[in-house]
Each structure stands twice: as C-alpha cells, then as structure tokens.
JSON list of C-alpha atoms in Angstrom, two decimals:
[
{"chain": "A", "resi": 1, "resn": "MET", "atom": "CA", "xyz": [-44.85, -144.71, -3.94]},
{"chain": "A", "resi": 2, "resn": "PRO", "atom": "CA", "xyz": [-42.88, -146.05, -6.48]},
{"chain": "A", "resi": 3, "resn": "GLN", "atom": "CA", "xyz": [-39.25, -144.00, -6.94]},
{"chain": "A", "resi": 4, "resn": "LYS", "atom": "CA", "xyz": [-39.52, -143.40, -10.65]},
{"chain": "A", "resi": 5, "resn": "THR", "atom": "CA", "xyz": [-42.79, -143.15, -12.14]},
{"chain": "A", "resi": 6, "resn": "LEU", "atom": "CA", "xyz": [-43.44, -144.01, -15.96]},
{"chain": "A", "resi": 7, "resn": "ALA", "atom": "CA", "xyz": [-44.92, -140.26, -16.38]},
{"chain": "A", "resi": 8, "resn": "GLU", "atom": "CA", "xyz": [-41.34, -138.70, -14.93]},
{"chain": "A", "resi": 9, "resn": "THR", "atom": "CA", "xyz": [-39.27, -141.42, -17.45]},
{"chain": "A", "resi": 10, "resn": "LEU", "atom": "CA", "xyz": [-41.29, -140.64, -20.38]},
{"chain": "A", "resi": 11, "resn": "ALA", "atom": "CA", "xyz": [-41.19, -136.09, -19.46]},
{"chain": "A", "resi": 12, "resn": "ALA", "atom": "CA", "xyz": [-37.48, -136.92, -19.41]},
{"chain": "A", "resi": 13, "resn": "ARG", "atom": "CA", "xyz": [-37.58, -138.14, -23.04]},
{"chain": "A", "resi": 14, "resn": "GLU", "atom": "CA", "xyz": [-35.85, -141.37, -22.10]},
{"chain": "A", "resi": 15, "resn": "THR", "atom": "CA", "xyz": [-35.23, -144.01, -23.65]},
{"chain": "A", "resi": 16, "resn": "LEU", "atom": "CA", "xyz": [-36.57, -147.92, -21.91]},
{"chain": "A", "resi": 17, "resn": "HIS", "atom": "CA", "xyz": [-34.91, -151.51, -23.19]},
{"chain": "A", "resi": 18, "resn": "ILE", "atom": "CA", "xyz": [-35.59, -154.83, -21.94]},
{"chain": "A", "resi": 19, "resn": "ASN", "atom": "CA", "xyz": [-33.82, -157.82, -22.45]},
{"chain": "A", "resi": 20, "resn": "CYS", "atom": "CA", "xyz": [-33.72, -162.03, -22.11]},
{"chain": "A", "resi": 21, "resn": "SER", "atom": "CA", "xyz": [-30.61, -162.26, -20.05]},
{"chain": "A", "resi": 22, "resn": "HIS", "atom": "CA", "xyz": [-31.04, -166.15, -21.78]},
{"chain": "A", "resi": 23, "resn": "PRO", "atom": "CA", "xyz": [-26.86, -166.55, -23.04]},
{"chain": "A", "resi": 24, "resn": "MET", "atom": "CA", "xyz": [-28.50, -168.16, -26.52]},
{"chain": "A", "resi": 25, "resn": "CYS", "atom": "CA", "xyz": [-31.04, -164.97, -26.89]},
{"chain": "A", "resi": 26, "resn": "CYS", "atom": "CA", "xyz": [-29.75, -161.95, -25.88]},
{"chain": "A", "resi": 27, "resn": "LYS", "atom": "CA", "xyz": [-32.24, -159.81, -27.22]},
{"chain": "A", "resi": 28, "resn": "SER", "atom": "CA", "xyz": [-32.99, -157.03, -26.82]},
{"chain": "A", "resi": 29, "resn": "THR", "atom": "CA", "xyz": [-36.57, -154.63, -26.96]},
{"chain": "A", "resi": 30, "resn": "ARG", "atom": "CA", "xyz": [-37.16, -150.82, -27.35]},
{"chain": "A", "resi": 31, "resn": "LEU", "atom": "CA", "xyz": [-40.71, -150.47, -24.63]},
{"chain": "A", "resi": 32, "resn": "ASP", "atom": "CA", "xyz": [-43.35, -147.51, -25.80]},
{"chain": "A", "resi": 33, "resn": "ILE", "atom": "CA", "xyz": [-43.03, -146.31, -22.71]},
{"chain": "A", "resi": 34, "resn": "ALA", "atom": "CA", "xyz": [-45.86, -144.14, -23.80]},
{"chain": "A", "resi": 35, "resn": "ALA", "atom": "CA", "xyz": [-47.46, -147.34, -24.55]},
{"chain": "A", "resi": 36, "resn": "LEU", "atom": "CA", "xyz": [-47.56, -148.94, -21.08]},
{"chain": "A", "resi": 37, "resn": "ILE", "atom": "CA", "xyz": [-49.12, -145.48, -19.65]},
{"chain": "A", "resi": 38, "resn": "ASP", "atom": "CA", "xyz": [-51.67, -146.59, -21.54]},
{"chain": "A", "resi": 39, "resn": "ARG", "atom": "CA", "xyz": [-51.50, -149.73, -19.28]},
{"chain": "A", "resi": 40, "resn": "LEU", "atom": "CA", "xyz": [-50.29, -149.09, -16.79]},
{"chain": "A", "resi": 41, "resn": "GLY", "atom": "CA", "xyz": [-51.98, -145.57, -15.66]},
{"chain": "A", "resi": 42, "resn": "PRO", "atom": "CA", "xyz": [-48.80, -142.75, -15.80]},
{"chain": "A", "resi": 43, "resn": "ASP", "atom": "CA", "xyz": [-48.35, -143.23, -11.93]},
{"chain": "A", "resi": 44, "resn": "HIS", "atom": "CA", "xyz": [-46.42, -147.19, -11.92]},
{"chain": "A", "resi": 45, "resn": "GLY", "atom": "CA", "xyz": [-43.64, -147.21, -11.39]},
{"chain": "A", "resi": 46, "resn": "SER", "atom": "CA", "xyz": [-40.41, -147.53, -13.96]},
{"chain": "A", "resi": 47, "resn": "MET", "atom": "CA", "xyz": [-37.68, -149.15, -11.40]},
{"chain": "A", "resi": 48, "resn": "HIS", "atom": "CA", "xyz": [-36.92, -152.51, -12.11]},
{"chain": "A", "resi": 49, "resn": "GLN", "atom": "CA", "xyz": [-38.49, -154.02, -9.95]},
{"chain": "A", "resi": 50, "resn": "ASP", "atom": "CA", "xyz": [-42.34, -152.71, -10.95]},
{"chain": "A", "resi": 51, "resn": "LEU", "atom": "CA", "xyz": [-41.65, -154.10, -14.99]},
{"chain": "A", "resi": 52, "resn": "VAL", "atom": "CA", "xyz": [-40.12, -157.43, -14.01]},
{"chain": "A", "resi": 53, "resn": "GLY", "atom": "CA", "xyz": [-42.58, -159.53, -13.38]},
{"chain": "A", "resi": 54, "resn": "LEU", "atom": "CA", "xyz": [-45.29, -158.44, -16.70]},
{"chain": "A", "resi": 55, "resn": "PHE", "atom": "CA", "xyz": [-42.23, -159.20, -19.62]},
{"chain": "A", "resi": 56, "resn": "GLY", "atom": "CA", "xyz": [-41.14, -162.38, -20.47]},
{"chain": "A", "resi": 57, "resn": "CYS", "atom": "CA", "xyz": [-39.19, -163.53, -23.56]},
{"chain": "A", "resi": 58, "resn": "SER", "atom": "CA", "xyz": [-41.37, -164.18, -26.01]},
{"chain": "A", "resi": 59, "resn": "ASP", "atom": "CA", "xyz": [-38.51, -165.52, -28.49]},
{"chain": "A", "resi": 60, "resn": "CYS", "atom": "CA", "xyz": [-37.83, -167.89, -25.57]},
{"chain": "A", "resi": 61, "resn": "LYS", "atom": "CA", "xyz": [-40.71, -169.15, -24.82]},
{"chain": "A", "resi": 62, "resn": "ALA", "atom": "CA", "xyz": [-41.40, -170.16, -28.56]},
{"chain": "A", "resi": 63, "resn": "ALA", "atom": "CA", "xyz": [-38.30, -171.75, -28.76]},
{"chain": "A", "resi": 64, "resn": "GLY", "atom": "CA", "xyz": [-39.37, -174.07, -25.55]},
{"chain": "A", "resi": 65, "resn": "ARG", "atom": "CA", "xyz": [-36.04, -172.12, -23.61]},
{"chain": "A", "resi": 66, "resn": "ASP", "atom": "CA", "xyz": [-36.31, -171.94, -19.79]},
{"chain": "A", "resi": 67, "resn": "ARG", "atom": "CA", "xyz": [-37.90, -168.81, -18.88]},
{"chain": "A", "resi": 68, "resn": "ARG", "atom": "CA", "xyz": [-34.51, -166.76, -17.24]},
{"chain": "A", "resi": 69, "resn": "PRO", "atom": "CA", "xyz": [-35.31, -162.78, -15.68]},
{"chain": "A", "resi": 70, "resn": "VAL", "atom": "CA", "xyz": [-35.66, -159.84, -17.91]},
{"chain": "A", "resi": 71, "resn": "PHE", "atom": "CA", "xyz": [-32.99, -156.53, -17.63]},
{"chain": "A", "resi": 72, "resn": "PHE", "atom": "CA", "xyz": [-33.77, -153.43, -18.73]},
{"chain": "A", "resi": 73, "resn": "THR", "atom": "CA", "xyz": [-32.50, -149.90, -19.36]},
{"chain": "A", "resi": 74, "resn": "PHE", "atom": "CA", "xyz": [-32.81, -146.44, -19.17]},
{"chain": "A", "resi": 75, "resn": "VAL", "atom": "CA", "xyz": [-31.15, -144.66, -21.36]},
{"chain": "A", "resi": 76, "resn": "PRO", "atom": "CA", "xyz": [-31.01, -140.77, -20.93]},
{"chain": "A", "resi": 77, "resn": "ASP", "atom": "CA", "xyz": [-32.20, -138.18, -23.35]},
{"chain": "A", "resi": 78, "resn": "TYR", "atom": "CA", "xyz": [-28.36, -137.38, -24.60]},
{"chain": "A", "resi": 79, "resn": "ARG", "atom": "CA", "xyz": [-29.22, -135.06, -26.93]},
{"chain": "A", "resi": 80, "resn": "GLY", "atom": "CA", "xyz": [-31.86, -132.96, -25.21]},
{"chain": "A", "resi": 81, "resn": "GLN", "atom": "CA", "xyz": [-29.24, -132.94, -22.10]},
{"chain": "A", "resi": 82, "resn": "ASP", "atom": "CA", "xyz": [-26.35, -131.33, -24.43]},
{"chain": "A", "resi": 83, "resn": "GLU", "atom": "CA", "xyz": [-28.48, -128.95, -25.97]},
{"chain": "A", "resi": 84, "resn": "ALA", "atom": "CA", "xyz": [-29.78, -127.65, -22.20]},
{"chain": "A", "resi": 85, "resn": "ARG", "atom": "CA", "xyz": [-26.01, -127.61, -21.31]},
{"chain": "A", "resi": 86, "resn": "THR", "atom": "CA", "xyz": [-25.33, -125.60, -25.13]},
{"chain": "A", "resi": 87, "resn": "LYS", "atom": "CA", "xyz": [-27.64, -122.92, -24.61]},
{"chain": "A", "resi": 88, "resn": "ARG", "atom": "CA", "xyz": [-26.49, -121.44, -20.94]},
{"chain": "A", "resi": 89, "resn": "VAL", "atom": "CA", "xyz": [-23.00, -121.60, -22.18]},
{"chain": "A", "resi": 90, "resn": "PRO", "atom": "CA", "xyz": [-21.94, -118.35, -24.36]},
{"chain": "A", "resi": 91, "resn": "LYS", "atom": "CA", "xyz": [-20.93, -118.99, -26.94]},
{"chain": "A", "resi": 92, "resn": "PRO", "atom": "CA", "xyz": [-17.51, -116.70, -27.77]},
{"chain": "A", "resi": 93, "resn": "THR", "atom": "CA", "xyz": [-16.94, -114.19, -29.92]},
{"chain": "A", "resi": 94, "resn": "PHE", "atom": "CA", "xyz": [-13.28, -113.20, -31.27]},
{"chain": "A", "resi": 95, "resn": "ASP", "atom": "CA", "xyz": [-13.58, -109.94, -33.14]},
{"chain": "A", "resi": 96, "resn": "ARG", "atom": "CA", "xyz": [-10.86, -109.05, -35.08]},
{"chain": "A", "resi": 97, "resn": "ALA", "atom": "CA", "xyz": [-9.11, -105.08, -35.00]}
]
C-alpha cells in the first residue's frame, strides 16, 4: 500500500512539479494530477519512488544528453490552509465606549 495516493494528493489540493536534475537543463514542469489519475488510477502512489520510473526529461532526450534522474516537489495548498486557519480564529472587535 502506498504511503500517499494520487487521489489523496488531489484531495489535499497539492501542486506537484517534476524537475530534471541535469545541470544543463534543470527544467521544471507542473504535473496535472487529474490526468495522472486518469492514466494510472486513483490508488497509484504519489511518492517519489512510485513516480520516478515513469518520467524522463524530454528536453534532455531531444538534446542527446545522458539520462539523469528526475525529482518531485510537492507544494501544499497554502491558501486553503490560511483560509481554514483564519475561519477558526474569532476576529477581534473594537468597540468604542
């Protein structure tokens, strides 16, 4: 059982980026998690070890560079977390006497 699935990543509204580790490239691309779910299924893992074998850098391949590993960056939904946090905290009122 994977530690975290693609469905959980989508539900958490996280953003997933794939990054090339070749020093001449360093390309970064945002992945469409919904498209990954359509292709791989909602129960497929979203951790590095679950996805690393599926991706390679197309720019490096076209340029004839040696294949380097890719790595992933997950960015949490900070806006959603901030909204949830501020809704729980009562807003102060300042009454003038």
